[in-house]
Amino acid sequence: MPSHSYPPPQDWGHYGEPAPEPPPPEPPARPRDGMGVAALVLGLIALVMFWTALLGVVLGVLAVVFGVVGHRRVKRGEATNGWMAVTGAITGFIGLALSTAVIAAAVAFLNSDEVDDFRDCMRNADTSSESQECVDDLRDRYW
């Protein structure tokens, strides 16, 4: 047996203490899925509300922008809902296209000869019955 003796473990001090436990690993960053969700919600609303023209255009553009940003986040690994972002961008684009078609149809209708005839008829109408005849005539032309 060696002639050298060591102090008991409780007297070891700093060198004898067990190593401190390492800090727990940081939890992974939560995915930033807000853009994809916003794109999907706005795209669906734009698709349903396309007939309001202005609302369909505004929401459609926002859905496309949020969808593209959300899809880029998925590519960088910052988000996990790529299908929502893409679906939102597609529905937003469809809502935008339909709203644009409604606006184009309204502009074409408002610049037509029938509308000019209706305006002239209403200007020359002196009584409410004559005004109603103008409305009935326009309705008969289109419906």
Coordinates of C-alpha atoms in Angstrom, one line a residue, residues 17 21-22 27 35 56-57 69 75 84 87 90 94 96 98 101-102 104 119-120 123 129-130:
E17 CA -16.7 18.5 -6.5
E21 CA -24.6 19.7 -14.9
P22 CA -24.7 21.4 -18.3
P27 CA -35.9 24.3 -27.0
M35 CA -47.9 34.2 -42.6
G56 CA -61.6 41.0 -53.4
V57 CA -58.7 42.9 -54.9
V69 CA -43.5 35.3 -47.7
K75 CA -37.9 27.0 -47.6
M84 CA -51.2 26.8 -46.1
T87 CA -53.0 27.4 -50.8
I90 CA -53.5 30.4 -55.0
I94 CA -58.1 33.4 -57.9
L96 CA -58.0 38.7 -57.3
L98 CA -62.3 37.1 -60.3
A101 CA -63.1 40.4 -64.0
V102 CA -66.0 41.9 -62.1
A104 CA -63.8 44.9 -66.1
R119 CA -79.1 58.2 -68.2
D120 CA -80.8 60.3 -70.9
R123 CA -82.8 63.0 -67.1
S129 CA -93.8 56.7 -63.4
E130 CA -91.6 57.9 -66.3

